[in-house]
Short mmCIF file of C-alpha atoms in Angstrom, two decimals:
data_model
loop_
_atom_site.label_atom_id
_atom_site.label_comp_id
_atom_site.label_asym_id
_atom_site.label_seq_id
_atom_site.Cartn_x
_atom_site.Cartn_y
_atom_site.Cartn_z
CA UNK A 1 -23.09 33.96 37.43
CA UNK A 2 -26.71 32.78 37.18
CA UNK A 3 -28.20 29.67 35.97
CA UNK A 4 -28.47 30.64 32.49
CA UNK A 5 -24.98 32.00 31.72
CA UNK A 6 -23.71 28.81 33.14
CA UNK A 7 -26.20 26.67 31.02
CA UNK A 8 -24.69 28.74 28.02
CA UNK A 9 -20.84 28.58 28.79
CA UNK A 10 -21.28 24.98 29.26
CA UNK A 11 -23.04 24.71 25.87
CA UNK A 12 -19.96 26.58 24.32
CA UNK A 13 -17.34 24.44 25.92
CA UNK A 14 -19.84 21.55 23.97
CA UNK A 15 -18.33 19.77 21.18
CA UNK A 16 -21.96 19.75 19.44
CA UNK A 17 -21.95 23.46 19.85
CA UNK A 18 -18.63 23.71 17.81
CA UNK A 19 -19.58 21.02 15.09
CA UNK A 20 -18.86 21.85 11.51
CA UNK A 21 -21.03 20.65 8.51
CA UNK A 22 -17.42 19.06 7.51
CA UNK A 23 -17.02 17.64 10.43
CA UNK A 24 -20.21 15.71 9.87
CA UNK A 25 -19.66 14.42 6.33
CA UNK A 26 -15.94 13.08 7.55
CA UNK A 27 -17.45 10.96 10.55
CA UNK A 28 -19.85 9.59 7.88
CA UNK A 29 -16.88 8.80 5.75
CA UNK A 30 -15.02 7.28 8.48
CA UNK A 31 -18.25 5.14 9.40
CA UNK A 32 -18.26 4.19 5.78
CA UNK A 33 -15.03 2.89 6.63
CA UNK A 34 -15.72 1.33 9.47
CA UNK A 35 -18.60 -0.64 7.87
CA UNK A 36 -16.01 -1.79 5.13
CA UNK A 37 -13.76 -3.52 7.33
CA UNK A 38 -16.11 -4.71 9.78
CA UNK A 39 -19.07 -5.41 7.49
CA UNK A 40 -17.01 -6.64 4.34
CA UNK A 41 -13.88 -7.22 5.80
CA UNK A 42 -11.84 -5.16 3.47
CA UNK A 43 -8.30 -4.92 4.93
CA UNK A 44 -10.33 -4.68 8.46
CA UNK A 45 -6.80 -4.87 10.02
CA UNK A 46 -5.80 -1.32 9.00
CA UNK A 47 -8.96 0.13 8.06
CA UNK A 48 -10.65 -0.21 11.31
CA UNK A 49 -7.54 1.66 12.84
CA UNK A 50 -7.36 4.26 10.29
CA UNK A 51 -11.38 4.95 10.56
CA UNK A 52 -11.28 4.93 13.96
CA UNK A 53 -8.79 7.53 14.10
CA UNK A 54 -10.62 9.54 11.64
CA UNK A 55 -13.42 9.58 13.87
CA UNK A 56 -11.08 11.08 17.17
CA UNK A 57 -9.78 13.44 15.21
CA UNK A 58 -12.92 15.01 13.80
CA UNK A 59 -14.58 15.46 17.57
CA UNK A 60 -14.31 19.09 17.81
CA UNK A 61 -12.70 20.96 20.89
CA UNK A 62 -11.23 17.81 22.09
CA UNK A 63 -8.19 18.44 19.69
CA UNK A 64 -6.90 14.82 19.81
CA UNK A 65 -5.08 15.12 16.64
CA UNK A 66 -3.11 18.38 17.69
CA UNK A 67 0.85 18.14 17.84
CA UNK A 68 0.80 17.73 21.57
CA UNK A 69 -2.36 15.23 22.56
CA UNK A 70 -2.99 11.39 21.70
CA UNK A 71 -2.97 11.15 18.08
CA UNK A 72 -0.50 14.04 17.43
CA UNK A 73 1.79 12.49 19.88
CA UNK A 74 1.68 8.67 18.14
CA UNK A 75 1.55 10.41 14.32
CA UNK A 76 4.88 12.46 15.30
CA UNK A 77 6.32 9.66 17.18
CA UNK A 78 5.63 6.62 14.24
CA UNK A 79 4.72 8.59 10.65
CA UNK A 80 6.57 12.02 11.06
CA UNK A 81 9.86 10.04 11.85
CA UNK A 82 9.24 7.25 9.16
CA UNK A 83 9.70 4.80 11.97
CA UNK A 84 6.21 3.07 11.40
CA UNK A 85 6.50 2.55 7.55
CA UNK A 86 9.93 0.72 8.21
CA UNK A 87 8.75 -1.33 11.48
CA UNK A 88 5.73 -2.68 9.27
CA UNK A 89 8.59 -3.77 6.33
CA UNK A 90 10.32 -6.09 8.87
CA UNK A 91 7.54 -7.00 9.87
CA UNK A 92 6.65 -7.98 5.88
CA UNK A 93 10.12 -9.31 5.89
CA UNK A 94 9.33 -11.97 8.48
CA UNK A 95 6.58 -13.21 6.84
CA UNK A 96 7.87 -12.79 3.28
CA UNK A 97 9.18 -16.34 1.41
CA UNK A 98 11.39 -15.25 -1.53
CA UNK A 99 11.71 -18.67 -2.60
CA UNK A 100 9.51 -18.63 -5.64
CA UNK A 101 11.77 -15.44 -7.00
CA UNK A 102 14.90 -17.69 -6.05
CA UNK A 103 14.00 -20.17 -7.95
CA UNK A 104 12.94 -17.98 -11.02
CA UNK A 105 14.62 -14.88 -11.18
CA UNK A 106 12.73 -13.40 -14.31
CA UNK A 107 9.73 -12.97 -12.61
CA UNK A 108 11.33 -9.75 -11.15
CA UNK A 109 10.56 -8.60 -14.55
CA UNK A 110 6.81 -9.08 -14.18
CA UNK A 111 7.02 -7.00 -10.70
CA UNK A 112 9.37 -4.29 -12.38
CA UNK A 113 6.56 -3.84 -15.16
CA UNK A 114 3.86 -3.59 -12.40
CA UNK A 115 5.63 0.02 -11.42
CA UNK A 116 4.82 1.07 -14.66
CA UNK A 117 1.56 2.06 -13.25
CA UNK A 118 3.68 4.46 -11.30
CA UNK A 119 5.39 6.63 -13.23
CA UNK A 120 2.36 6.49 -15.36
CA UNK A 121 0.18 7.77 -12.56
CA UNK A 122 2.99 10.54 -11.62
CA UNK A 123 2.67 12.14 -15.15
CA UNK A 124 -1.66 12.12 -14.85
CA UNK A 125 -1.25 13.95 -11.77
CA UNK A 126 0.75 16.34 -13.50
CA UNK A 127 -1.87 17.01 -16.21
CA UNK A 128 -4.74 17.07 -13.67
CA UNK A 129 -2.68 20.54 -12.35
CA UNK A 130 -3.01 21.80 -15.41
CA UNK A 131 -7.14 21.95 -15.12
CA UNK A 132 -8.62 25.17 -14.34
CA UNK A 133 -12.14 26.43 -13.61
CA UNK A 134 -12.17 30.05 -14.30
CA UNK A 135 -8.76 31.54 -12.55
CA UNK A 136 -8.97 28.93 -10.26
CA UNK A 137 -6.41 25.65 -10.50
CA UNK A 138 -8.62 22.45 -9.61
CA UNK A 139 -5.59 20.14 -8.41
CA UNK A 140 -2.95 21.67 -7.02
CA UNK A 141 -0.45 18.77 -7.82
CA UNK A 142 3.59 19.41 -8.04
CA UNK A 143 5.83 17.16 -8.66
CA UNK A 144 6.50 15.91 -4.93
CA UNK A 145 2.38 15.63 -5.11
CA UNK A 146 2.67 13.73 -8.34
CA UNK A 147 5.08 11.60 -7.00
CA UNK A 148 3.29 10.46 -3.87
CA UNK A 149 -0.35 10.01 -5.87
CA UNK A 150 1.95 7.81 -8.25
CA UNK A 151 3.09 5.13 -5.55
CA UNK A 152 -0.48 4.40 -4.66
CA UNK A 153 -0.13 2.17 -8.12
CA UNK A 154 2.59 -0.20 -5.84
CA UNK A 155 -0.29 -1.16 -4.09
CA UNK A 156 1.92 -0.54 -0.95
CA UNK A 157 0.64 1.05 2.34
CA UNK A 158 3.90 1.61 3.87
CA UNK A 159 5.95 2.49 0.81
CA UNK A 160 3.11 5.23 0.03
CA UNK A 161 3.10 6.28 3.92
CA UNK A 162 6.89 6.75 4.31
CA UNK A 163 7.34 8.59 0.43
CA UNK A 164 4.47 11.02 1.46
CA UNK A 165 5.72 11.99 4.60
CA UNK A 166 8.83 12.82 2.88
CA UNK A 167 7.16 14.56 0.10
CA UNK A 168 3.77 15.82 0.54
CA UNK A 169 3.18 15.11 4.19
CA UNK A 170 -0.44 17.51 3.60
CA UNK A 171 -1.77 14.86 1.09
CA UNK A 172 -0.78 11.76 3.85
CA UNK A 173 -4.81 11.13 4.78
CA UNK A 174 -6.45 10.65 1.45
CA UNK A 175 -3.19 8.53 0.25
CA UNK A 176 -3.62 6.05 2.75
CA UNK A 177 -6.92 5.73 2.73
CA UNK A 178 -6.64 5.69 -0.88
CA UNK A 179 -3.84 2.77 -1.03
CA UNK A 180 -5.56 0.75 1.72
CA UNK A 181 -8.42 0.53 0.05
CA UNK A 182 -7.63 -0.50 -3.05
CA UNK A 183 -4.92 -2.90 -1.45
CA UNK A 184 -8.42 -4.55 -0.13
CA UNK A 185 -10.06 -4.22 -3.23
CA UNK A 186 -7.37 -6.12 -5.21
CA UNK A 187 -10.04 -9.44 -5.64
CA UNK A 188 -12.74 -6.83 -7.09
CA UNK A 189 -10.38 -4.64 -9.42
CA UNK A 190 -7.71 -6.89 -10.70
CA UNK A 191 -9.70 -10.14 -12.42
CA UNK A 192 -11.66 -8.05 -14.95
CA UNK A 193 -8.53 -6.61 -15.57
CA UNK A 194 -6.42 -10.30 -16.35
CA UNK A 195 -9.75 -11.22 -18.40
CA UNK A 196 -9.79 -8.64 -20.64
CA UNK A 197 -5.64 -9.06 -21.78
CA UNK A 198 -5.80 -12.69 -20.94
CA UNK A 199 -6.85 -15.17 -24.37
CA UNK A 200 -8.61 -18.18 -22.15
CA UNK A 201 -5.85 -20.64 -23.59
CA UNK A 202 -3.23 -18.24 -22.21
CA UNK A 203 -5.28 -18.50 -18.71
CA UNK A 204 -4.57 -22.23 -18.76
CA UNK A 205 -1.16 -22.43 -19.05
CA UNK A 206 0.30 -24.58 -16.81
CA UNK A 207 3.86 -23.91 -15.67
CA UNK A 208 6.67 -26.80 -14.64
CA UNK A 209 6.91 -26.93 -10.72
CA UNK A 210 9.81 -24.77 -9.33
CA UNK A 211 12.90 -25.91 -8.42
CA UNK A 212 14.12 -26.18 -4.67
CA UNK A 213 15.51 -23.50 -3.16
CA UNK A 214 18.82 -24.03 -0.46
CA UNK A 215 18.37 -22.45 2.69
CA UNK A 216 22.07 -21.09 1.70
CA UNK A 217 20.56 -19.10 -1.05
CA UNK A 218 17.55 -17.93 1.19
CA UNK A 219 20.09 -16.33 3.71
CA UNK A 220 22.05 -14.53 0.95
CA UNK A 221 19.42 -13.24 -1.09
CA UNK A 222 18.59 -10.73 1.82
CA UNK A 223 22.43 -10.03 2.31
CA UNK A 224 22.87 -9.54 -1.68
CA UNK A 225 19.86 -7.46 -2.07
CA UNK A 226 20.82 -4.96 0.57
CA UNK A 227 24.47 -4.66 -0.44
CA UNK A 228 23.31 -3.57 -3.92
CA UNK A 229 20.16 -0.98 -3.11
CA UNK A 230 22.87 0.27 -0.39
CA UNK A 231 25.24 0.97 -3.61
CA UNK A 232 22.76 1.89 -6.20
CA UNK A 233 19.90 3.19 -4.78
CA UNK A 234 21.30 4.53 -1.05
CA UNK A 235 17.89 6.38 -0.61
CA UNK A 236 15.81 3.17 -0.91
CA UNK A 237 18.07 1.91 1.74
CA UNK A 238 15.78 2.53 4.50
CA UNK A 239 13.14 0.28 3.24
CA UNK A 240 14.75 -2.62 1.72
CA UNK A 241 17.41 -2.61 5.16
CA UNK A 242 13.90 -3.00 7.26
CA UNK A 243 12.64 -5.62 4.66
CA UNK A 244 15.76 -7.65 4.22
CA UNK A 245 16.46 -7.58 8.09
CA UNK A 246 13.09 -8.95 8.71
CA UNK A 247 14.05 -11.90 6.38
CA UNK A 248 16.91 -12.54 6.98
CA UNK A 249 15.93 -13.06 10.77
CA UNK A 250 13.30 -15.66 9.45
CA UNK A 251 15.51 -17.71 7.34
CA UNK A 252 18.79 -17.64 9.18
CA UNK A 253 16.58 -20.29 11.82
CA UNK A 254 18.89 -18.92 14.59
CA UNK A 255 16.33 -16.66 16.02
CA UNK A 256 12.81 -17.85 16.02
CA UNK A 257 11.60 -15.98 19.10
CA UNK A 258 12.21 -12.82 16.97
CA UNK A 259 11.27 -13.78 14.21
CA UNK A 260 7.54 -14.56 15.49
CA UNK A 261 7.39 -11.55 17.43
CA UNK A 262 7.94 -9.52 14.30
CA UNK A 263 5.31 -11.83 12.58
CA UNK A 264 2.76 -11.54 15.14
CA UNK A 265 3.16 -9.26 18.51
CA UNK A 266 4.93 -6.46 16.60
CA UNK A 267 3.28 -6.53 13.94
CA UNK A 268 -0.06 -5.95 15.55
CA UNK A 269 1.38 -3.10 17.87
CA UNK A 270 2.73 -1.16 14.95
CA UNK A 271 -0.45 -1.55 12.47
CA UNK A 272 -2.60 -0.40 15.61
CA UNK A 273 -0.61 2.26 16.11
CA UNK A 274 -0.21 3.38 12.61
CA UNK A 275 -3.80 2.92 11.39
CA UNK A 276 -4.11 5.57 14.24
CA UNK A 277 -2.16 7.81 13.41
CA UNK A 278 -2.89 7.82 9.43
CA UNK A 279 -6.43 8.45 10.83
CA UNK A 280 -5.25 11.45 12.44
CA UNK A 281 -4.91 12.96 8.92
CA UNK A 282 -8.66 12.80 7.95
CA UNK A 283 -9.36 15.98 9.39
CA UNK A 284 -12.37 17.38 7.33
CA UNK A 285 -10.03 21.00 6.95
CA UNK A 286 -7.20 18.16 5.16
CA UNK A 287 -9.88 15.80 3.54
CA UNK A 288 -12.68 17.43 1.91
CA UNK A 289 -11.04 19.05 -1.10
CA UNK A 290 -10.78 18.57 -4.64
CA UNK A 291 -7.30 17.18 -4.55
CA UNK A 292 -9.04 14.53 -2.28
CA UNK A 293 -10.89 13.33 -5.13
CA UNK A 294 -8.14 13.89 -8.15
CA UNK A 295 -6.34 11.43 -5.77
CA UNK A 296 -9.06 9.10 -5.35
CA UNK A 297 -9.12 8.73 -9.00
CA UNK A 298 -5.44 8.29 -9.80
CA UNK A 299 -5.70 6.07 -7.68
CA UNK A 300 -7.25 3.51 -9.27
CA UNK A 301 -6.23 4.52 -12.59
CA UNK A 302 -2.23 3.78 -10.83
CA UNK A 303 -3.32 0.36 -9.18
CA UNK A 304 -5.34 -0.68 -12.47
CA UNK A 305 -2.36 0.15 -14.95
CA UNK A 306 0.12 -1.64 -12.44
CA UNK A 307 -2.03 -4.88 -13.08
CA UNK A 308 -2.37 -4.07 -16.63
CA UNK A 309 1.47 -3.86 -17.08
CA UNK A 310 2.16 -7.11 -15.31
CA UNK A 311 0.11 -9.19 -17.80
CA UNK A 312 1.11 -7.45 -20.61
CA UNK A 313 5.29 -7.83 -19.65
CA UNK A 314 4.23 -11.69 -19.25
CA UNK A 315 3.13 -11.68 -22.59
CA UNK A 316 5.89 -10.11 -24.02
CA UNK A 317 8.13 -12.72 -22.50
CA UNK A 318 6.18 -15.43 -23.96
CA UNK A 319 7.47 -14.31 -27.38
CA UNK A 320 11.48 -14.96 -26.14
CA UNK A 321 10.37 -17.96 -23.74
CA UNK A 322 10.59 -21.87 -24.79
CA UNK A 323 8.81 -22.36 -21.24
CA UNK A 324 5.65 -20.01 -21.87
CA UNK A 325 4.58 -18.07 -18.52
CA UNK A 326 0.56 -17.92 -17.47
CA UNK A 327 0.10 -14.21 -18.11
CA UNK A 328 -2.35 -14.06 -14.96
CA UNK A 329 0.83 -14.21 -12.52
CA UNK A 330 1.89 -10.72 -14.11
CA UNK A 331 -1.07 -9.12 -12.45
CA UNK A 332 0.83 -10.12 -9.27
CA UNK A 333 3.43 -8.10 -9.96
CA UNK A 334 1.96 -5.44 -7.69
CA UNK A 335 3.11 -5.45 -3.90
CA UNK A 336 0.05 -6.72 -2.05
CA UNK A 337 1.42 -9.56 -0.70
CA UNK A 338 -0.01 -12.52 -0.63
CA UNK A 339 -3.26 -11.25 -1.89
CA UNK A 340 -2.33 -10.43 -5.36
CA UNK A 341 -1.32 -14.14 -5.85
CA UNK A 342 -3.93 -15.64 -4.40
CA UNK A 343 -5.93 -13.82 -7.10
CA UNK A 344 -3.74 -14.93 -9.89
CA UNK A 345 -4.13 -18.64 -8.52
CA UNK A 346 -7.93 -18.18 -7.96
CA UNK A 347 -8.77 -16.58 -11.36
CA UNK A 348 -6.53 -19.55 -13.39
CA UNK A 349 -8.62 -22.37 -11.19
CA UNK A 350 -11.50 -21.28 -12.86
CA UNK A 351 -10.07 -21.95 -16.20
CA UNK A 352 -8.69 -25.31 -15.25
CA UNK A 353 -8.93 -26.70 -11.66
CA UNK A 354 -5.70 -28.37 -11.31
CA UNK A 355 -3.62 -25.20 -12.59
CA UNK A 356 -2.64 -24.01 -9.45
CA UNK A 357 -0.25 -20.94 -10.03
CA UNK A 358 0.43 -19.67 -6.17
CA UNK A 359 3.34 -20.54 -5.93
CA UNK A 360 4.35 -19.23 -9.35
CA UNK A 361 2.53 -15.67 -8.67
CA UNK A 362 4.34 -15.31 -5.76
CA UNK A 363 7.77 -14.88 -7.34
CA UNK A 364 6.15 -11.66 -9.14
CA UNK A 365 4.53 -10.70 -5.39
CA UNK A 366 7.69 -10.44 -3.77
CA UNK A 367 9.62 -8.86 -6.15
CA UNK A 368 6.63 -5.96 -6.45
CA UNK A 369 7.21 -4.89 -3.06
CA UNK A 370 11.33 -4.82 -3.72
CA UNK A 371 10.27 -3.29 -6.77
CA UNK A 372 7.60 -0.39 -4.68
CA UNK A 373 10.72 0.45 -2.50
CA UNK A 374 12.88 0.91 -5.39
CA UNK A 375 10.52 3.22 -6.88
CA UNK A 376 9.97 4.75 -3.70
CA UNK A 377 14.06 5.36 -3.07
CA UNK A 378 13.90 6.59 -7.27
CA UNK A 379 11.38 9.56 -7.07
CA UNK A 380 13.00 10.63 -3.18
CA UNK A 381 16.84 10.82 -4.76
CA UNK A 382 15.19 12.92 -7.52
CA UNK A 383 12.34 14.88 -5.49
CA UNK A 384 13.76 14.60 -1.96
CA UNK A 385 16.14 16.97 -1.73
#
């Protein structure tokens, strides 16, 4: 073999000589990424992870995302097997205080209302199916499809990772990305939203302070809330057992050393690990297609009616309240916990400076994430099969 048929064959084992066009425009997009959690520290935590492993998976030749190298191994391993999703609840479940929800058990209301934006967004993905150019069908959404566009309105990473897998494991890349980024995007999307179906006198309600909660009622809470999802709702199980474990290792105060590895060392491992491996799914052959961008939309349309639905339920139960509720707290009846609250508290500061509602919206926070995994465990008894 002579110099120039090596030259060639070496060019042709090159991953520049097997570079796609699509290929291109996805390490841009992961970039893109990259530059939002770096740059403007949107949900760097996950997004750095998640862009990162968009851009291994996109070098061509080196097939890192296949079944049997790095990222297929971890995605098989941690996403395939739903292990990640649940790890990351207990993990939630450490850090989660379900105090405020004790102490005022309607606000599960305002974070059953926020799942509105669910179901809402399930039935919009079904009409976007129905859109055709020519003879050809834009958005190729079934129900299963539907279903998993529709959690993205939780504003729950895991709870939209684990019901995708399940249902429309082809769709997995642009839903994460999709629910990540709005999750980070909650302080840009959600207080234009409270403004507009907020009166300013309704924005400066103040609330009475919340009763104390025992540590008695902290420990059974977990226990109580397991025993009936295990006997209503078996296929949320999964979810709320990794979320109530998590707690319940926090509150008993028997086990600290587990209960701050889960908040910290664990924690880290698994978000590394599972940023990866969502990554591995923004392949441009999986990404760059219309669906990509129908979800995109729905999106936002799921997260924004979520919010919407919150303030609105609030308002609703002002008409049957003596002790009137500050509608803003409904908007943190989706599951991004503790973000959504500190948006409800930082939005009603504005209005009056020593209306401090944190506490308050995090009654609603909690119970959106119980209420995300109840959805979640809904649309798999009735799709899953």
């Amino acid at each position: 073999m002579n110099l120039v048929d090596s030259l060639i064959q070496i060019s042709h084992a090159s991953s520049l000589y097997a570079l796609t066009w699509q290929q291109l425009v996805m390490m841009a997009v992961c970039c893109f990424l990259l530059w939002l959690g770096i740059k403007k520290q949107f949900e760097p935590l996950l997004l750095v992870p998640i862009a990162f492993g968009g851009l291994l998976s996109n070098i061509p030749v080196a097939d890192i995302a296949a079944p049997g190298n790095f990222l297929g191994i971890i995605y098989n391993f941690g996403i395939n097997s739903g292990l990640f999703p649940l790890f990351i609840f207990m993990s939630v479940g450490a850090m989660t205080d379900f105090g405020p929800l004790i102490a005022n058990p309607k606000m599960a209301l305002l974070g059953g209302a926020a799942q509105f934006g669910i179901f809402a967004t399930l039935i919009g993905a079904i009409g976007l199916s129905y859109i055709y150019v020519g003879d050809k069908q834009l958005f190729a959404f079934g129900l299963r499809e539907a279903a998993s566009i529709g959690i993205i309105g939780g504003a729950d990473g895991p709870t939209a990772i684990f019901l995708t897998t399940r249902l429309a494991p082809h769709l997995l890349g642009a839903i994460a990305v999709a629910a990540y980024s709005y999750m980070a995007l909650v302080p840009v999307i959600q207080p234009p939203i409270m403004k507009l179906l907020t009166t300013e006198s309704e924005r400066k309600i103040i609330m009475k302070q919340l009763r104390p909660v025992s540590k008695r009622e902290k420990i059974l809470f977990p226990i109580v809330l397991l025993l009936l999802c295990a006997f209503l709702l078996p296929d949320a199980a999964p979810l709320i057992g990794a979320l109530t474990f998590g707690n319940l290792i926090k509150e008993s105060g028997v086990a600290e050393r587990l209960s701050k590895t889960l908040q910290n060392d664990f924690c880290n491992i698994v978000t590394i690990l599972l940023g990866l491996s969502v990554g591995s799914k923004l392949q441009a052959s999986q990404f760059l297609r219309t669906e990509t961008l129908g979800i995109l939309l729905l999106g936002i349309i799921a997260f924004s009616i979520a919010t919407g639905a919150g303030v609105l339920m609030a308002k609703v139960m002002n008409f049957f309240s003596k002790e009137k509720i500050n509608p803003l707290i409904g908007s943190a009846g989706v599951s991004a916990v503790p973000m959504a609250a500190r948006v409800s508290n930082k939005v009603g500061l504005q209005y009056d400076k020593n209306n401090y509602l944190l506490m308050h919206a995090m009654g609603p926070n909690v119970a959106g994430v119980i209420g995300s995994a109840v959805a979640a465990g809904v649309l798999l008894a009735l799709l899953g099969k």
